[in-house]
PDB file of C-alpha atoms in Angstrom:
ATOM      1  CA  UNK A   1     214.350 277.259  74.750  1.00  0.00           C
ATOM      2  CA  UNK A   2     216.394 274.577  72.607  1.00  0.00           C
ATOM      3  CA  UNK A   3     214.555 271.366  72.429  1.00  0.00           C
ATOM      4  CA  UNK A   4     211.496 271.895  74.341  1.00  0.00           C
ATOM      5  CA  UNK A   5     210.156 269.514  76.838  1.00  0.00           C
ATOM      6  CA  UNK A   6     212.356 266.870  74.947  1.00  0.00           C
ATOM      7  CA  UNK A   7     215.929 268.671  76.318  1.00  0.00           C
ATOM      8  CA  UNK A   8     215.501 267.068  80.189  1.00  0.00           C
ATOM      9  CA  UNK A   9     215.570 263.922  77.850  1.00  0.00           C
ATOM     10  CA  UNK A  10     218.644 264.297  75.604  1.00  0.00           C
ATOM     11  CA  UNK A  11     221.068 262.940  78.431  1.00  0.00           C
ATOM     12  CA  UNK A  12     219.154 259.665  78.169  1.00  0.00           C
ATOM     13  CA  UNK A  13     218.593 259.760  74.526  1.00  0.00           C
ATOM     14  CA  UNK A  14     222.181 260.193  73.840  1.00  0.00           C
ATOM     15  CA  UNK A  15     222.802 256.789  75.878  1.00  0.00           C
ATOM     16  CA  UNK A  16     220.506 255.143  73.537  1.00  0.00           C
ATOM     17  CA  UNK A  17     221.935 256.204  70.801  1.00  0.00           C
ATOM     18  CA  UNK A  18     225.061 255.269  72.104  1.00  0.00           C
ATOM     19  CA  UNK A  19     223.855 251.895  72.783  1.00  0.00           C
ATOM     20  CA  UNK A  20     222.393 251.365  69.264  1.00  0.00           C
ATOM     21  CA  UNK A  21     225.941 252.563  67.659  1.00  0.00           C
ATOM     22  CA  UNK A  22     227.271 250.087  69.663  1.00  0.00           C
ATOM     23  CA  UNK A  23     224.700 247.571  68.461  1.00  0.00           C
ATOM     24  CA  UNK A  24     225.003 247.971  65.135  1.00  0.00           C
ATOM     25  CA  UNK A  25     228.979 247.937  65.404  1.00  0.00           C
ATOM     26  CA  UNK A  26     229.177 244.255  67.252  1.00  0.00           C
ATOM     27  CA  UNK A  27     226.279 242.772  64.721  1.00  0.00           C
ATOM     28  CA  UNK A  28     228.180 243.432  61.348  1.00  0.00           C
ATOM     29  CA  UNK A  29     231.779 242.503  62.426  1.00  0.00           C
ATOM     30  CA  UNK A  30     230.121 239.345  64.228  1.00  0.00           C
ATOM     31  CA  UNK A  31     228.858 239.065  60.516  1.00  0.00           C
ATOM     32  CA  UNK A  32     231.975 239.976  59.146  1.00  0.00           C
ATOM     33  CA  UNK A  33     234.498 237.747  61.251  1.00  0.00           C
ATOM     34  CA  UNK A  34     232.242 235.153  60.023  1.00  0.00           C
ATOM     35  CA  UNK A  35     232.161 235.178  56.545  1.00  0.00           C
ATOM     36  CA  UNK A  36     235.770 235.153  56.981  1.00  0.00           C
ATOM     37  CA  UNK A  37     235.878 232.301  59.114  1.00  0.00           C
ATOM     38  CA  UNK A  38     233.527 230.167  56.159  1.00  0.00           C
ATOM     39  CA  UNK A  39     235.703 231.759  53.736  1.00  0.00           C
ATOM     40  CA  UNK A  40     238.950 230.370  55.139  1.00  0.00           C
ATOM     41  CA  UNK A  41     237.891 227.274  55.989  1.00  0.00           C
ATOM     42  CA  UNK A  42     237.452 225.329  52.775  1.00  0.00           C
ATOM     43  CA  UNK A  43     240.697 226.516  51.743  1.00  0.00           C
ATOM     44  CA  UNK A  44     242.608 225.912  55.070  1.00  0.00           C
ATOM     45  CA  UNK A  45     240.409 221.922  54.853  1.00  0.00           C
ATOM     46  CA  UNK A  46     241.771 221.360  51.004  1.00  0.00           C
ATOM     47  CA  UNK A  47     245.902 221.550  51.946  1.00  0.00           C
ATOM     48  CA  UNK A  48     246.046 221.326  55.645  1.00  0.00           C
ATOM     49  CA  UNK A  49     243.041 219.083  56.683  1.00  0.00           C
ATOM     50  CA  UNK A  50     243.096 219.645  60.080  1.00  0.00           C
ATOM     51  CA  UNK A  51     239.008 219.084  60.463  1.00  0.00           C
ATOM     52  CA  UNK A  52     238.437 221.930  62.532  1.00  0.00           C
ATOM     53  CA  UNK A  53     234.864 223.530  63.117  1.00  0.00           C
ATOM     54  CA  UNK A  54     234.403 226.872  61.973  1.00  0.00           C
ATOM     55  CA  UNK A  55     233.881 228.160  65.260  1.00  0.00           C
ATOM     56  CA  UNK A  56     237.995 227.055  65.616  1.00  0.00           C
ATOM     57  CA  UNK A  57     238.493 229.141  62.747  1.00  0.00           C
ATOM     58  CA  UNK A  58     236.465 232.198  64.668  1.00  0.00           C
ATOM     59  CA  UNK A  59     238.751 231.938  67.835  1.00  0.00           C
ATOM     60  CA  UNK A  60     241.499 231.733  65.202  1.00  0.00           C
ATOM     61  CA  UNK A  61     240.482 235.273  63.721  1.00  0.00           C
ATOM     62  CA  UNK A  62     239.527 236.945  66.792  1.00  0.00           C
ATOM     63  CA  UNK A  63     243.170 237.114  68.007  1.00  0.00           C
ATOM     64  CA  UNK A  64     244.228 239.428  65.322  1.00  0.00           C
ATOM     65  CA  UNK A  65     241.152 241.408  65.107  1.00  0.00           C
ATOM     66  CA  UNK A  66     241.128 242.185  69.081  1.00  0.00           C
ATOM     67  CA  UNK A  67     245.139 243.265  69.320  1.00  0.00           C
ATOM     68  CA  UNK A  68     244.263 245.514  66.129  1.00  0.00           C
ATOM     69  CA  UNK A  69     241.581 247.036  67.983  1.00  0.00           C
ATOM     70  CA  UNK A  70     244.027 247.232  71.008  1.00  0.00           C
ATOM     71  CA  UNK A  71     245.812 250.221  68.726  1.00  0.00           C
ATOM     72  CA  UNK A  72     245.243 253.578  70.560  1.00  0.00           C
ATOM     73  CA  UNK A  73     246.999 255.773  67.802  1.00  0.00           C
ATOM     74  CA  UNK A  74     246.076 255.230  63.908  1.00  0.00           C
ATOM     75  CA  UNK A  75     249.575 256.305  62.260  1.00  0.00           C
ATOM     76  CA  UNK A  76     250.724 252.192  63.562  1.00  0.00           C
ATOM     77  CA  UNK A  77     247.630 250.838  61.794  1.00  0.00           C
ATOM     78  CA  UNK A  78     248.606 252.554  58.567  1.00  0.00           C
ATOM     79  CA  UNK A  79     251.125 250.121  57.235  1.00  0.00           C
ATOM     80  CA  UNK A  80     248.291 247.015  57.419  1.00  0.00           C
ATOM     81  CA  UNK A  81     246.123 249.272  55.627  1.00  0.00           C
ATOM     82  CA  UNK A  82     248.628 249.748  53.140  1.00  0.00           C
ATOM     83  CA  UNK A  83     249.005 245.568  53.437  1.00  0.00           C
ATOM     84  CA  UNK A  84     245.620 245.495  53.044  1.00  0.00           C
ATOM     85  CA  UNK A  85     244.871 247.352  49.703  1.00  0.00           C
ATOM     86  CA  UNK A  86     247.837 245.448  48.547  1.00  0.00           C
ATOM     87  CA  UNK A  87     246.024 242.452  48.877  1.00  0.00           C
ATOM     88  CA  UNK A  88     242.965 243.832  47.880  1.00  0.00           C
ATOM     89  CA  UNK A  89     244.085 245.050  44.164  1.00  0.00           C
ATOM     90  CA  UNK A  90     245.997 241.014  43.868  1.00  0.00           C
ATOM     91  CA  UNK A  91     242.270 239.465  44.709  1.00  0.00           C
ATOM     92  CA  UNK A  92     240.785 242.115  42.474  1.00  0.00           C
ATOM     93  CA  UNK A  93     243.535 240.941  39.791  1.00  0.00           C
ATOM     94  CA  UNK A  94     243.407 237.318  39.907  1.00  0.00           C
ATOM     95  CA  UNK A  95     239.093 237.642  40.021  1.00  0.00           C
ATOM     96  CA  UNK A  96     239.785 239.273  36.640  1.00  0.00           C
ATOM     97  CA  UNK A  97     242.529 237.242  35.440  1.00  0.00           C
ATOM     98  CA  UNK A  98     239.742 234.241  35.735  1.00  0.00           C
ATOM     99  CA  UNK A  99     236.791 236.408  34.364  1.00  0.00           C
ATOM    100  CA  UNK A 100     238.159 236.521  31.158  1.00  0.00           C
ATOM    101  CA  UNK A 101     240.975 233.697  30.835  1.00  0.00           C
ATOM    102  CA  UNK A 102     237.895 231.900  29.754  1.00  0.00           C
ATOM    103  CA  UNK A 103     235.751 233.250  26.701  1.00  0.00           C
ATOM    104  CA  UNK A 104     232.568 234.656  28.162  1.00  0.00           C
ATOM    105  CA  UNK A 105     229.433 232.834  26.985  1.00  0.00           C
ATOM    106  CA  UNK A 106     227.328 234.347  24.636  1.00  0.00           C
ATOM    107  CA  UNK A 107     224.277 236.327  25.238  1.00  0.00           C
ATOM    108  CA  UNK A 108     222.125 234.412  23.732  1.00  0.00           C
ATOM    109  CA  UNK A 109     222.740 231.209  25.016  1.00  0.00           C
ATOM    110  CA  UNK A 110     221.476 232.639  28.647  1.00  0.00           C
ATOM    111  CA  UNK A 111     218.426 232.415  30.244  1.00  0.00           C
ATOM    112  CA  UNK A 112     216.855 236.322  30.549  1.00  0.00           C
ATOM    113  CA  UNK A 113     215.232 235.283  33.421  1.00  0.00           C
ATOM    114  CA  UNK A 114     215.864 232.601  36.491  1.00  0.00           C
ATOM    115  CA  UNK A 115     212.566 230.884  38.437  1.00  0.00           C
ATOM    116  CA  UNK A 116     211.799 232.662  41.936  1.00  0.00           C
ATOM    117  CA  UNK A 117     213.840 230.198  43.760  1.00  0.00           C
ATOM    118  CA  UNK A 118     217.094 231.569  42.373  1.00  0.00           C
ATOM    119  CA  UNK A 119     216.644 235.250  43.254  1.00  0.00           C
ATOM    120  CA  UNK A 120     217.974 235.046  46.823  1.00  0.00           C
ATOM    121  CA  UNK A 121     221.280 233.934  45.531  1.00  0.00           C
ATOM    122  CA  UNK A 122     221.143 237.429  43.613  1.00  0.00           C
ATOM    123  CA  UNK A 123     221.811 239.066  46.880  1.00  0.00           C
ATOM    124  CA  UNK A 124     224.929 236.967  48.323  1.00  0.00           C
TER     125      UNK A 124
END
Protein backbone atom coordinates (compact mmCIF):
# COMPACT_ATOMS: atom_id res chain seq x y z
CA UNK A 1 0.00 0.00 0.00
CA UNK A 2 1.71 3.33 -1.40
CA UNK A 3 1.86 5.93 1.23
CA UNK A 4 0.34 4.42 4.18
CA UNK A 5 -2.15 6.09 6.34
CA UNK A 6 -0.71 9.40 4.80
CA UNK A 7 -2.34 8.50 1.00
CA UNK A 8 -6.24 9.54 2.19
CA UNK A 9 -4.15 12.80 2.79
CA UNK A 10 -2.24 13.49 -0.45
CA UNK A 11 -5.41 15.16 -2.15
CA UNK A 12 -5.17 17.81 0.57
CA UNK A 13 -1.49 17.93 0.76
CA UNK A 14 -1.18 18.54 -2.86
CA UNK A 15 -3.51 21.77 -2.33
CA UNK A 16 -1.05 22.97 0.12
CA UNK A 17 1.58 22.60 -1.78
CA UNK A 18 -0.12 24.21 -4.40
CA UNK A 19 -0.90 27.05 -2.26
CA UNK A 20 2.71 27.51 -1.02
CA UNK A 21 3.99 27.47 -4.89
CA UNK A 22 1.68 30.00 -5.30
CA UNK A 23 2.98 31.84 -2.25
CA UNK A 24 6.28 31.87 -2.94
CA UNK A 25 5.56 32.94 -6.71
CA UNK A 26 3.45 36.34 -5.72
CA UNK A 27 6.18 37.24 -2.76
CA UNK A 28 9.36 37.44 -5.06
CA UNK A 29 7.82 39.19 -8.15
CA UNK A 30 6.00 41.60 -5.53
CA UNK A 31 9.80 41.89 -4.57
CA UNK A 32 10.87 41.99 -7.93
CA UNK A 33 8.35 44.60 -9.54
CA UNK A 34 9.63 46.60 -6.77
CA UNK A 35 13.09 46.89 -7.00
CA UNK A 36 12.26 47.84 -10.41
CA UNK A 37 9.93 50.39 -9.54
CA UNK A 38 12.97 52.10 -6.96
CA UNK A 39 15.24 51.40 -9.70
CA UNK A 40 13.39 53.46 -12.30
CA UNK A 41 12.45 56.06 -10.35
CA UNK A 42 15.54 58.12 -9.68
CA UNK A 43 16.29 57.96 -13.20
CA UNK A 44 12.74 58.72 -14.57
CA UNK A 45 12.91 61.97 -11.38
CA UNK A 46 16.54 63.26 -12.87
CA UNK A 47 15.16 64.09 -16.79
CA UNK A 48 11.46 63.98 -16.54
CA UNK A 49 10.61 65.22 -12.96
CA UNK A 50 7.27 64.36 -12.87
CA UNK A 51 7.31 63.77 -8.76
CA UNK A 52 5.52 60.68 -8.82
CA UNK A 53 5.45 58.13 -5.80
CA UNK A 54 6.87 54.92 -6.38
CA UNK A 55 3.76 53.22 -5.95
CA UNK A 56 2.88 55.35 -9.55
CA UNK A 57 5.81 53.77 -10.85
CA UNK A 58 4.35 50.10 -9.59
CA UNK A 59 0.94 50.65 -11.43
CA UNK A 60 3.23 51.85 -14.23
CA UNK A 61 5.06 48.33 -14.37
CA UNK A 62 2.24 46.16 -13.65
CA UNK A 63 0.64 46.86 -17.07
CA UNK A 64 3.35 45.19 -18.96
CA UNK A 65 4.04 42.49 -16.58
CA UNK A 66 0.16 41.35 -16.43
CA UNK A 67 -0.44 41.36 -20.54
CA UNK A 68 2.98 39.29 -20.61
CA UNK A 69 1.54 36.93 -18.30
CA UNK A 70 -1.71 37.10 -20.43
CA UNK A 71 0.56 34.94 -23.16
CA UNK A 72 -0.96 31.38 -23.38
CA UNK A 73 1.74 30.02 -25.91
CA UNK A 74 5.66 30.68 -25.22
CA UNK A 75 6.98 30.75 -29.01
CA UNK A 76 5.27 34.87 -28.86
CA UNK A 77 7.27 35.51 -25.68
CA UNK A 78 10.49 34.45 -27.37
CA UNK A 79 11.36 37.59 -29.23
CA UNK A 80 11.27 39.78 -25.64
CA UNK A 81 13.45 37.22 -24.34
CA UNK A 82 15.67 37.68 -27.09
CA UNK A 83 15.03 41.75 -26.27
CA UNK A 84 15.79 40.96 -23.04
CA UNK A 85 19.32 39.30 -23.13
CA UNK A 86 20.00 42.04 -25.55
CA UNK A 87 19.67 44.39 -22.95
CA UNK A 88 21.09 42.35 -20.50
CA UNK A 89 24.74 41.84 -22.23
CA UNK A 90 24.53 46.25 -22.97
CA UNK A 91 24.00 46.66 -18.90
CA UNK A 92 26.57 43.94 -18.41
CA UNK A 93 28.84 46.07 -20.95
CA UNK A 94 28.48 49.49 -19.82
CA UNK A 95 28.87 48.02 -15.77
CA UNK A 96 32.26 46.97 -17.18
CA UNK A 97 33.00 49.77 -19.35
CA UNK A 98 32.81 51.87 -15.82
CA UNK A 99 34.65 49.14 -13.72
CA UNK A 100 37.68 49.71 -15.34
CA UNK A 101 37.49 53.20 -17.28
CA UNK A 102 38.78 54.21 -13.93
CA UNK A 103 42.14 52.64 -12.52
CA UNK A 104 41.14 50.30 -9.74
CA UNK A 105 42.53 51.32 -6.34
CA UNK A 106 45.20 49.54 -4.95
CA UNK A 107 45.08 46.76 -2.52
CA UNK A 108 46.68 48.17 -0.06
CA UNK A 109 45.11 51.28 0.35
CA UNK A 110 41.75 49.21 1.48
CA UNK A 111 40.49 48.45 4.60
CA UNK A 112 40.64 44.26 5.05
CA UNK A 113 37.90 44.53 7.14
CA UNK A 114 34.60 46.97 7.55
CA UNK A 115 32.92 47.54 11.35
CA UNK A 116 29.66 45.29 11.90
CA UNK A 117 27.45 48.02 10.78
CA UNK A 118 28.56 47.71 7.17
CA UNK A 119 28.00 43.98 6.66
CA UNK A 120 24.30 44.18 5.76
CA UNK A 121 25.13 46.26 2.79
CA UNK A 122 27.29 43.06 1.78
CA UNK A 123 24.10 41.35 0.98
CA UNK A 124 22.17 44.05 -1.30
Amino acid sequence: DAGGRWAKCGKHFGRLINVFLCMSQIGSNAVYILFVAQNILPIVETYLSPGWNYRIYIACLLVPVILTCFVRNLKYLSPLSVLANILEFVGLGIIFYYIFATPLPSSTSLPWFSSATNFPIFFG
